[in-house]
Amino acid sequence: MKRLATLVDGLDEILNGGLFEGGVYIFEGPPGVGKTTLANQIAYTLARRETRTLYVTMLAESYARMLQHMEQQIFFDHQEVNAKVFYVSGYRELEQGGLRAVVELLRGELLRHRASLLVIDGLVVESLASKANDSVRQFVHELQSLVSAMSCTCLVLTSGNGNALSAEQTMVDGIFSFEDHGFHWRAERRIQVRKFRGSQIIRGQHTFCISTQGLQIFPRLESLPLVDGSAKLGSDAIPTGIPALDAVLRSGGFFSGSASVITGQSGAGKTTLALAFAAASSLASPGLLLSCTELGGDLRRMGSAVGIGVHEAVNCGALTIKNFGHEDESMDEMGHKLLRMVDELKVRRLVLDGLAGLADTLAFPERGYRFLGRLLSELRRRGVTSLFTVDPAALAVAAATPLAEGVVGWFDNAFSFDALPESARRQDQRSLVIAKIRGSGVTQSVVNVQLPFPNKPPSI
């Protein structure tokens, strides 16, 4: 069967290639959740590939108002209106002649415009519920016959949860449910493919966001097919940027592709060690530092204060610093964004300073363990050597659950700072406990890390 790729980020990945030509698909969900934006996004993206769309609105409101909203979207091209994307109102036909009149309208307009995509927007559940079941069933049957004969793919956008189409849903080729999932003061948009004929799909709920680029869908990271499940640690030793630590590691550093975690309470020195690892990046081995709490300028000043060349690494192009994690981002959105930056920047050395930034999402308490394991696997497959920092107290607050020992088990190397009160710490020295080193050994289990503070460190 011939596919019609939607060219929407993440959607074709979930569908294993796109929609099927001649299929009828229902997009259902409450108003404002993104159905109309997605349908227009598909239409205008396909228009750039010379594919025509017939967009039929069933609402009393003119489609001109909808176009005013679409003008804010990057994908919208006014030159394609009534050139490759044709808008027609079916409201009068529905009111005067019922669903049979709508079918006749569709048949005539499809022949006239030779469209490969048909969008029917605004079949209100309450309106259809007032019609005889036989009438609705006949409409779906005739719609299927029409688009199949014309090798056209059809999207039917409805409100509600499809109760009025419950019998007819067995006849369509796919059902996509959209929802705005609220939790306390936060919300996530989610999509679920409840039915899809003719192909395997990635089942379950997936988050998405709406921006000026349209919809971006983020498949659950741990549900994606494994490209290479046998990715192994490299044999090269990657310097940690911390001479005292390299000296006690028999390998002389971290093995390439390994993932390390440093745990400790706030102020213990986790970020300082993370900065040293990031500053050891080079043009041949670019680095990426993602901070969930500190701003990039503050990290540069912090590095300069303790004699770590973060500023120099950024200036020469060896290191990129980005803030990571926003209140409205889902866990999968952050995961996909991280991997995209790694690919685009050809990153070989990664720091995520503050795992609590990932944990402060709706899905982390339920899926964080599996998600983190897959994220680290994807980094290893790309040959990225990574370092994560964790403040157990901050993570417990963000995730509403204590740090599970199993989470640390995903990492190849694990370190922790002695839980000394701040008054008992030496300003220029930290005791780092080496809990685990995979594939190598150590000459001692505790290393004193000398921090090269100036005589009078500036206030940061």
Short mmCIF file of C-alpha atoms in Angstrom, two decimals:
data_model
loop_
_atom_site.label_atom_id
_atom_site.label_comp_id
_atom_site.label_asym_id
_atom_site.label_seq_id
_atom_site.Cartn_x
_atom_site.Cartn_y
_atom_site.Cartn_z
CA MET A 1 0.00 0.00 0.00
CA LYS A 2 1.24 3.48 -0.88
CA ARG A 3 2.04 5.79 2.01
CA LEU A 4 1.37 9.50 2.35
CA ALA A 5 4.08 10.91 4.60
CA THR A 6 2.79 13.75 6.79
CA LEU A 7 6.29 15.28 7.13
CA VAL A 8 5.37 16.31 10.70
CA ASP A 9 8.20 15.91 13.23
CA GLY A 10 7.66 12.67 15.12
CA LEU A 11 4.31 11.69 13.59
CA ASP A 12 5.62 9.60 10.70
CA GLU A 13 8.00 7.97 13.18
CA ILE A 14 5.05 6.89 15.33
CA LEU A 15 3.16 5.65 12.23
CA ASN A 16 6.18 3.81 10.83
CA GLY A 17 6.12 5.86 7.64
CA GLY A 18 2.94 7.92 7.44
CA LEU A 19 -0.73 7.54 6.52
CA PHE A 20 -2.02 5.23 3.79
CA GLU A 21 -3.35 6.49 0.50
CA GLY A 22 -7.13 6.01 0.35
CA GLY A 23 -7.50 5.80 4.12
CA VAL A 24 -9.97 7.66 6.33
CA TYR A 25 -8.56 8.87 9.65
CA ILE A 26 -10.35 10.51 12.57
CA PHE A 27 -8.65 13.25 14.60
CA GLU A 28 -10.67 13.60 17.80
CA GLY A 29 -10.23 15.83 20.81
CA PRO A 30 -11.50 18.96 22.58
CA PRO A 31 -11.38 22.39 20.89
CA GLY A 32 -8.00 24.12 20.98
CA VAL A 33 -5.91 20.98 21.33
CA GLY A 34 -4.23 21.34 17.92
CA LYS A 35 -6.24 19.30 15.40
CA THR A 36 -6.83 22.17 12.95
CA THR A 37 -3.24 23.35 13.22
CA LEU A 38 -1.97 19.84 12.48
CA ALA A 39 -4.26 19.38 9.48
CA ASN A 40 -3.17 22.71 7.98
CA GLN A 41 0.46 21.95 8.75
CA ILE A 42 0.23 18.70 6.80
CA ALA A 43 -1.56 20.45 3.93
CA TYR A 44 0.96 23.27 3.50
CA THR A 45 3.96 21.02 4.00
CA LEU A 46 2.65 18.69 1.27
CA ALA A 47 1.94 21.71 -0.95
CA ARG A 48 5.68 22.30 -1.18
CA ARG A 49 5.86 18.84 -2.76
CA GLU A 50 3.16 19.66 -5.31
CA THR A 51 0.44 17.75 -3.39
CA ARG A 52 -3.03 19.32 -3.42
CA THR A 53 -5.39 19.48 -0.46
CA LEU A 54 -9.14 20.07 -0.30
CA TYR A 55 -10.00 21.57 3.09
CA VAL A 56 -13.74 21.49 3.85
CA THR A 57 -14.99 23.36 6.91
CA MET A 58 -18.32 22.28 8.41
CA LEU A 59 -18.65 25.17 10.86
CA ALA A 60 -20.76 28.31 10.46
CA GLU A 61 -17.65 30.42 11.01
CA SER A 62 -15.88 31.42 7.81
CA TYR A 63 -12.57 29.73 7.06
CA ALA A 64 -11.11 33.23 6.56
CA ARG A 65 -10.81 33.59 10.35
CA MET A 66 -8.96 30.29 10.54
CA LEU A 67 -6.51 31.54 7.92
CA GLN A 68 -5.85 34.63 10.03
CA HIS A 69 -4.63 32.38 12.82
CA MET A 70 -2.59 30.25 10.41
CA GLU A 71 -0.69 33.34 9.23
CA GLN A 72 1.27 33.20 12.50
CA GLN A 73 2.62 29.76 11.58
CA ILE A 74 5.92 29.35 9.73
CA PHE A 75 4.52 26.57 7.56
CA PHE A 76 1.72 28.80 6.20
CA ASP A 77 2.20 30.13 2.66
CA HIS A 78 -0.50 32.54 1.49
CA GLN A 79 0.45 31.90 -2.13
CA GLU A 80 -0.71 28.30 -1.78
CA VAL A 81 -4.25 29.29 -0.73
CA ASN A 82 -6.57 28.19 -3.55
CA ALA A 83 -3.49 27.21 -5.55
CA LYS A 84 -2.59 23.94 -3.81
CA VAL A 85 -4.70 24.21 -0.64
CA PHE A 86 -8.36 24.80 -1.51
CA TYR A 87 -10.86 25.88 1.15
CA VAL A 88 -14.57 25.10 0.80
CA SER A 89 -17.45 25.52 3.26
CA GLY A 90 -19.83 22.59 3.67
CA TYR A 91 -21.97 24.15 6.38
CA ARG A 92 -24.91 25.04 4.11
CA GLU A 93 -24.98 21.57 2.52
CA LEU A 94 -24.97 19.92 5.96
CA GLU A 95 -27.79 22.13 7.23
CA GLN A 96 -29.98 21.93 4.14
CA GLY A 97 -29.31 18.51 2.69
CA GLY A 98 -27.67 16.54 5.48
CA LEU A 99 -24.69 14.21 5.18
CA ARG A 100 -25.73 12.95 1.73
CA ALA A 101 -25.44 16.50 0.37
CA VAL A 102 -22.00 16.80 1.97
CA VAL A 103 -20.83 13.67 0.12
CA GLU A 104 -21.99 15.13 -3.20
CA LEU A 105 -20.12 18.35 -2.41
CA LEU A 106 -16.96 16.39 -1.65
CA ARG A 107 -17.23 14.35 -4.84
CA GLY A 108 -17.56 17.42 -7.03
CA GLU A 109 -14.81 19.41 -5.33
CA LEU A 110 -12.35 16.50 -5.34
CA LEU A 111 -12.87 16.04 -9.08
CA ARG A 112 -12.49 19.76 -9.64
CA HIS A 113 -9.28 20.26 -7.66
CA ARG A 114 -7.68 16.79 -8.13
CA ALA A 115 -6.71 16.75 -4.44
CA SER A 116 -4.67 13.96 -2.85
CA LEU A 117 -5.56 15.01 0.71
CA LEU A 118 -9.07 15.74 1.97
CA VAL A 119 -9.64 17.43 5.34
CA ILE A 120 -13.14 17.62 6.83
CA ASP A 121 -12.94 20.00 9.76
CA GLY A 122 -15.77 20.54 12.24
CA LEU A 123 -17.94 17.41 12.33
CA VAL A 124 -19.30 18.21 15.79
CA VAL A 125 -20.12 15.15 17.88
CA GLU A 126 -23.29 16.66 19.31
CA SER A 127 -24.53 17.45 15.80
CA LEU A 128 -23.91 13.94 14.53
CA ALA A 129 -25.50 12.41 17.62
CA SER A 130 -28.84 13.94 16.60
CA LYS A 131 -28.77 12.13 13.26
CA ALA A 132 -29.85 8.56 12.65
CA ASN A 133 -27.11 5.97 13.10
CA ASP A 134 -27.81 4.62 9.62
CA SER A 135 -27.23 8.10 8.18
CA VAL A 136 -23.85 8.49 9.87
CA ARG A 137 -22.82 4.95 8.97
CA GLN A 138 -23.78 5.52 5.36
CA PHE A 139 -21.79 8.77 5.32
CA VAL A 140 -18.63 7.04 6.56
CA HIS A 141 -19.11 4.21 4.06
CA GLU A 142 -19.58 6.59 1.12
CA LEU A 143 -16.65 8.70 2.27
CA GLN A 144 -14.42 5.64 2.30
CA SER A 145 -15.56 4.58 -1.16
CA LEU A 146 -15.02 8.10 -2.50
CA VAL A 147 -11.47 8.61 -1.25
CA SER A 148 -10.48 5.06 -2.19
CA ALA A 149 -11.70 5.53 -5.77
CA MET A 150 -9.85 8.83 -6.06
CA SER A 151 -6.64 7.64 -4.33
CA CYS A 152 -7.12 10.39 -1.77
CA THR A 153 -6.32 10.34 1.97
CA CYS A 154 -8.98 11.80 4.29
CA LEU A 155 -8.70 13.42 7.71
CA VAL A 156 -11.93 13.91 9.69
CA LEU A 157 -11.57 16.38 12.57
CA THR A 158 -14.16 16.00 15.34
CA SER A 159 -14.68 17.35 18.83
CA GLY A 160 -15.29 15.22 21.90
CA ASN A 161 -14.22 11.61 22.26
CA GLY A 162 -16.05 10.16 19.30
CA ASN A 163 -19.09 8.76 21.13
CA ALA A 164 -21.40 9.58 18.23
CA LEU A 165 -19.06 7.77 15.86
CA SER A 166 -18.59 4.72 18.09
CA ALA A 167 -20.11 2.30 15.59
CA GLU A 168 -18.51 4.00 12.61
CA GLN A 169 -15.05 3.96 14.17
CA THR A 170 -14.84 0.26 13.31
CA MET A 171 -15.06 1.27 9.64
CA VAL A 172 -12.31 3.92 9.49
CA ASP A 173 -8.63 3.19 9.00
CA GLY A 174 -7.27 5.13 11.97
CA ILE A 175 -8.25 7.05 15.09
CA PHE A 176 -6.00 9.71 16.61
CA SER A 177 -6.95 11.04 20.06
CA PHE A 178 -5.66 14.43 21.25
CA GLU A 179 -5.85 15.66 24.82
CA ASP A 180 -4.60 18.47 27.02
CA HIS A 181 -3.63 16.56 30.14
CA GLY A 182 -3.72 18.73 33.26
CA PHE A 183 -1.89 17.98 36.48
CA HIS A 184 -2.09 20.49 39.34
CA TRP A 185 -0.89 23.76 37.79
CA ARG A 186 0.81 22.15 34.79
CA ALA A 187 -0.39 20.64 31.52
CA GLU A 188 0.93 18.43 28.74
CA ARG A 189 -0.51 17.94 25.28
CA ARG A 190 -0.68 14.27 24.32
CA ILE A 191 -1.55 12.25 21.25
CA GLN A 192 -2.46 8.56 21.07
CA VAL A 193 -3.06 6.47 17.97
CA ARG A 194 -5.93 4.28 19.16
CA LYS A 195 -6.36 2.48 15.86
CA PHE A 196 -4.27 2.17 12.72
CA ARG A 197 -4.88 -0.37 9.98
CA GLY A 198 -2.17 -1.86 7.83
CA SER A 199 0.96 -1.24 9.86
CA GLN A 200 2.61 -1.51 13.22
CA ILE A 201 2.80 1.73 15.16
CA ILE A 202 4.37 2.99 18.37
CA ARG A 203 1.46 2.56 20.74
CA GLY A 204 0.59 4.54 23.84
CA GLN A 205 0.60 8.25 24.55
CA HIS A 206 3.16 10.67 23.14
CA THR A 207 3.60 14.31 24.09
CA PHE A 208 3.62 17.18 21.63
CA CYS A 209 3.95 20.94 21.64
CA ILE A 210 2.49 23.69 19.46
CA SER A 211 4.74 26.53 18.36
CA THR A 212 5.05 28.83 15.36
CA GLN A 213 6.46 25.78 13.55
CA GLY A 214 3.21 23.91 14.10
CA LEU A 215 3.01 20.63 15.99
CA GLN A 216 6.15 18.82 17.06
CA ILE A 217 5.45 15.32 18.33
CA PHE A 218 7.86 13.55 20.63
CA PRO A 219 7.57 9.74 20.58
CA ARG A 220 8.29 8.12 23.93
CA LEU A 221 12.03 7.70 23.86
CA GLU A 222 12.13 4.19 25.33
CA SER A 223 9.53 2.96 22.81
CA LEU A 224 11.58 3.80 19.70
CA PRO A 225 13.10 0.88 17.76
CA LEU A 226 16.67 0.14 18.75
CA VAL A 227 19.00 0.96 15.89
CA ASP A 228 21.93 -0.86 17.45
CA GLY A 229 21.27 -2.69 20.68
CA SER A 230 24.87 -3.89 20.95
CA ALA A 231 26.60 -0.53 21.39
CA LYS A 232 29.55 -1.06 23.69
CA LEU A 233 32.01 1.05 25.61
CA GLY A 234 34.93 2.30 23.60
CA SER A 235 38.50 1.39 24.47
CA ASP A 236 39.84 4.96 24.40
CA ALA A 237 40.39 6.73 27.71
CA ILE A 238 38.80 10.19 27.82
CA PRO A 239 40.51 12.56 30.31
CA THR A 240 38.08 13.77 32.95
CA GLY A 241 39.65 17.23 33.16
CA ILE A 242 40.38 16.52 36.84
CA PRO A 243 44.05 15.41 37.20
CA ALA A 244 43.58 13.95 40.67
CA LEU A 245 40.74 11.73 39.42
CA ASP A 246 42.57 10.63 36.28
CA ALA A 247 45.53 9.66 38.46
CA VAL A 248 43.56 7.07 40.45
CA LEU A 249 41.68 5.62 37.48
CA ARG A 250 43.71 2.73 36.04
CA SER A 251 42.46 3.62 32.57
CA GLY A 252 43.55 7.24 32.99
CA GLY A 253 40.05 8.58 32.39
CA PHE A 254 36.53 7.55 31.40
CA PHE A 255 36.11 5.05 28.60
CA SER A 256 34.63 6.65 25.49
CA GLY A 257 30.87 6.24 25.30
CA SER A 258 30.55 5.76 29.05
CA ALA A 259 28.03 7.55 31.25
CA SER A 260 29.02 8.88 34.66
CA VAL A 261 27.02 10.36 37.51
CA ILE A 262 28.15 12.55 40.40
CA THR A 263 25.82 12.80 43.39
CA GLY A 264 26.06 15.19 46.28
CA GLN A 265 24.19 17.84 48.19
CA SER A 266 24.00 21.43 47.05
CA GLY A 267 27.39 23.17 47.22
CA ALA A 268 29.41 19.95 47.41
CA GLY A 269 31.30 20.65 44.18
CA LYS A 270 29.33 18.73 41.53
CA THR A 271 29.08 21.65 39.11
CA THR A 272 32.77 22.48 39.51
CA LEU A 273 33.79 18.95 38.48
CA ALA A 274 31.26 19.04 35.67
CA LEU A 275 32.77 22.31 34.42
CA ALA A 276 36.25 20.75 34.44
CA PHE A 277 35.00 17.82 32.36
CA ALA A 278 33.23 20.16 29.91
CA ALA A 279 36.22 22.51 29.61
CA ALA A 280 38.38 19.61 28.45
CA SER A 281 36.44 19.62 25.16
CA SER A 282 38.31 20.32 21.94
CA LEU A 283 37.49 21.13 18.34
CA ALA A 284 38.22 17.49 17.51
CA SER A 285 35.99 16.34 20.36
CA PRO A 286 33.27 19.02 20.81
CA GLY A 287 31.45 19.37 24.09
CA LEU A 288 27.93 20.36 25.14
CA LEU A 289 27.05 21.58 28.64
CA LEU A 290 23.34 21.61 29.49
CA SER A 291 22.50 23.41 32.70
CA CYS A 292 19.13 23.12 34.39
CA THR A 293 19.82 25.79 37.02
CA GLU A 294 22.73 28.08 36.14
CA LEU A 295 22.92 30.57 33.28
CA GLY A 296 25.70 30.27 30.75
CA GLY A 297 27.35 33.54 31.80
CA ASP A 298 27.36 32.46 35.43
CA LEU A 299 29.00 29.15 34.53
CA ARG A 300 31.74 30.96 32.63
CA ARG A 301 32.45 33.21 35.61
CA MET A 302 32.33 30.25 37.97
CA GLY A 303 34.88 28.41 35.86
CA SER A 304 37.19 31.43 35.71
CA ALA A 305 36.96 31.83 39.50
CA VAL A 306 38.34 28.34 40.10
CA GLY A 307 40.85 28.31 37.25
CA ILE A 308 38.81 26.19 34.80
CA GLY A 309 38.93 27.32 31.18
CA VAL A 310 35.21 27.22 30.41
CA HIS A 311 35.27 30.70 28.88
CA GLU A 312 38.19 29.79 26.63
CA ALA A 313 36.58 26.52 25.49
CA VAL A 314 33.39 28.38 24.53
CA ASN A 315 35.25 31.16 22.72
CA CYS A 316 37.25 28.77 20.56
CA GLY A 317 34.13 26.81 19.59
CA ALA A 318 35.04 23.62 21.44
CA LEU A 319 32.20 23.91 23.98
CA THR A 320 28.56 24.94 23.69
CA ILE A 321 26.52 25.91 26.77
CA LYS A 322 22.73 25.77 26.72
CA ASN A 323 20.07 26.17 29.37
CA PHE A 324 17.98 23.05 29.60
CA GLY A 325 14.46 22.36 30.77
CA HIS A 326 11.51 24.71 30.86
CA GLU A 327 8.34 24.39 32.89
CA ASP A 328 6.16 23.61 29.89
CA GLU A 329 8.48 21.03 28.30
CA SER A 330 7.74 17.32 28.62
CA MET A 331 10.39 14.76 29.48
CA ASP A 332 10.37 13.37 25.94
CA GLU A 333 10.62 16.83 24.42
CA MET A 334 13.77 17.45 26.45
CA GLY A 335 15.17 14.03 25.51
CA HIS A 336 14.61 14.53 21.79
CA LYS A 337 16.00 18.07 21.98
CA LEU A 338 19.14 16.82 23.74
CA LEU A 339 19.79 14.14 21.12
CA ARG A 340 19.12 16.58 18.29
CA MET A 341 21.72 19.01 19.68
CA VAL A 342 24.19 16.15 20.08
CA ASP A 343 23.72 15.18 16.44
CA GLU A 344 23.79 18.72 15.05
CA LEU A 345 26.87 19.78 17.02
CA LYS A 346 28.62 16.40 16.60
CA VAL A 347 29.09 16.29 20.36
CA ARG A 348 31.52 13.79 21.90
CA ARG A 349 31.57 15.11 25.48
CA LEU A 350 28.26 15.91 27.23
CA VAL A 351 27.43 17.35 30.64
CA LEU A 352 23.91 17.53 32.05
CA ASP A 353 24.23 19.59 35.22
CA GLY A 354 21.15 18.87 37.31
CA LEU A 355 19.19 15.69 36.58
CA ALA A 356 16.35 17.23 38.59
CA GLY A 357 15.58 19.31 35.49
CA LEU A 358 14.49 16.12 33.71
CA ALA A 359 12.73 14.85 36.81
CA ASP A 360 10.55 17.95 37.11
CA THR A 361 8.11 16.58 34.52
CA LEU A 362 4.79 14.77 34.74
CA ALA A 363 6.08 11.49 33.34
CA PHE A 364 9.31 11.07 35.32
CA PRO A 365 7.88 9.35 38.43
CA GLU A 366 6.31 6.68 36.22
CA ARG A 367 8.75 6.39 33.31
CA GLY A 368 11.95 8.10 34.40
CA TYR A 369 13.85 4.88 35.03
CA ARG A 370 13.21 3.44 31.55
CA PHE A 371 13.58 6.83 29.88
CA LEU A 372 17.00 7.49 31.41
CA GLY A 373 18.23 4.03 30.44
CA ARG A 374 17.26 4.59 26.81
CA LEU A 375 18.72 8.10 26.76
CA LEU A 376 22.09 6.80 27.96
CA SER A 377 21.93 3.98 25.41
CA GLU A 378 21.35 6.51 22.61
CA LEU A 379 24.30 8.57 23.80
CA ARG A 380 26.55 5.54 23.90
CA ARG A 381 25.45 4.51 20.39
CA ARG A 382 26.58 7.94 19.21
CA GLY A 383 29.95 7.58 20.92
CA VAL A 384 29.21 10.34 23.44
CA THR A 385 30.95 10.30 26.82
CA SER A 386 28.56 11.87 29.30
CA LEU A 387 28.55 13.19 32.84
CA PHE A 388 25.38 13.86 34.86
CA THR A 389 25.13 15.61 38.22
CA VAL A 390 22.44 14.79 40.77
CA ASP A 391 21.39 16.53 43.94
CA PRO A 392 19.30 13.78 45.63
CA ALA A 393 17.29 16.30 47.65
CA ALA A 394 16.44 18.41 44.59
CA LEU A 395 15.57 15.29 42.59
CA ALA A 396 13.25 14.05 45.34
CA VAL A 397 11.38 17.36 45.33
CA ALA A 398 11.16 17.52 41.53
CA ALA A 399 10.10 13.92 41.00
CA ALA A 400 8.10 13.59 44.24
CA THR A 401 10.11 10.43 44.95
CA PRO A 402 13.58 9.73 46.39
CA LEU A 403 16.49 8.87 44.09
CA ALA A 404 16.15 5.18 43.31
CA GLU A 405 19.29 3.08 43.47
CA GLY A 406 18.25 1.51 40.18
CA VAL A 407 18.56 4.87 38.44
CA VAL A 408 22.23 5.13 39.41
CA GLY A 409 22.62 1.57 38.14
CA TRP A 410 22.14 2.77 34.56
CA PHE A 411 25.47 4.65 34.74
CA ASP A 412 28.84 3.06 34.04
CA ASN A 413 30.66 5.17 36.60
CA ALA A 414 29.29 6.57 39.84
CA PHE A 415 30.83 9.10 42.23
CA SER A 416 29.60 10.89 45.32
CA PHE A 417 30.83 13.64 47.57
CA ASP A 418 31.16 13.02 51.29
CA ALA A 419 28.05 14.35 53.02
CA LEU A 420 29.95 16.79 55.22
CA PRO A 421 28.27 19.90 56.58
CA GLU A 422 29.44 23.08 54.86
CA SER A 423 31.20 24.25 58.02
CA ALA A 424 33.35 21.11 58.04
CA ARG A 425 34.48 21.31 54.41
CA ARG A 426 37.81 22.66 53.31
CA GLN A 427 37.25 25.42 50.81
CA ASP A 428 40.02 24.24 48.49
CA GLN A 429 39.42 20.48 48.71
CA ARG A 430 36.64 17.95 48.27
CA SER A 431 36.60 14.22 49.04
CA LEU A 432 35.13 12.30 46.12
CA VAL A 433 34.04 8.70 46.74
CA ILE A 434 34.36 6.37 43.75
CA ALA A 435 31.42 3.99 43.99
CA LYS A 436 31.72 2.25 40.62
CA ILE A 437 33.97 2.19 37.57
CA ARG A 438 32.86 -0.10 34.75
CA GLY A 439 35.53 -1.85 32.70
CA SER A 440 38.45 -0.61 34.78
CA GLY A 441 39.73 -0.26 38.31
CA VAL A 442 41.02 2.34 40.74
CA THR A 443 44.06 2.61 42.94
CA GLN A 444 41.98 4.07 45.79
CA SER A 445 38.27 4.48 46.49
CA VAL A 446 38.41 8.07 47.73
CA VAL A 447 40.23 10.90 45.99
CA ASN A 448 40.87 14.37 47.36
CA VAL A 449 40.07 16.84 44.62
CA GLN A 450 42.08 20.04 44.95
CA LEU A 451 40.08 22.99 43.64
CA PRO A 452 42.38 25.71 42.28
CA PHE A 453 40.61 28.64 43.94
CA PRO A 454 42.46 31.95 43.83
CA ASN A 455 43.57 33.40 47.14
CA LYS A 456 40.45 35.54 47.28
CA PRO A 457 37.71 34.07 45.12
CA PRO A 458 35.21 36.60 43.82
CA SER A 459 31.62 36.48 44.89
CA ILE A 460 29.50 34.65 42.32
#
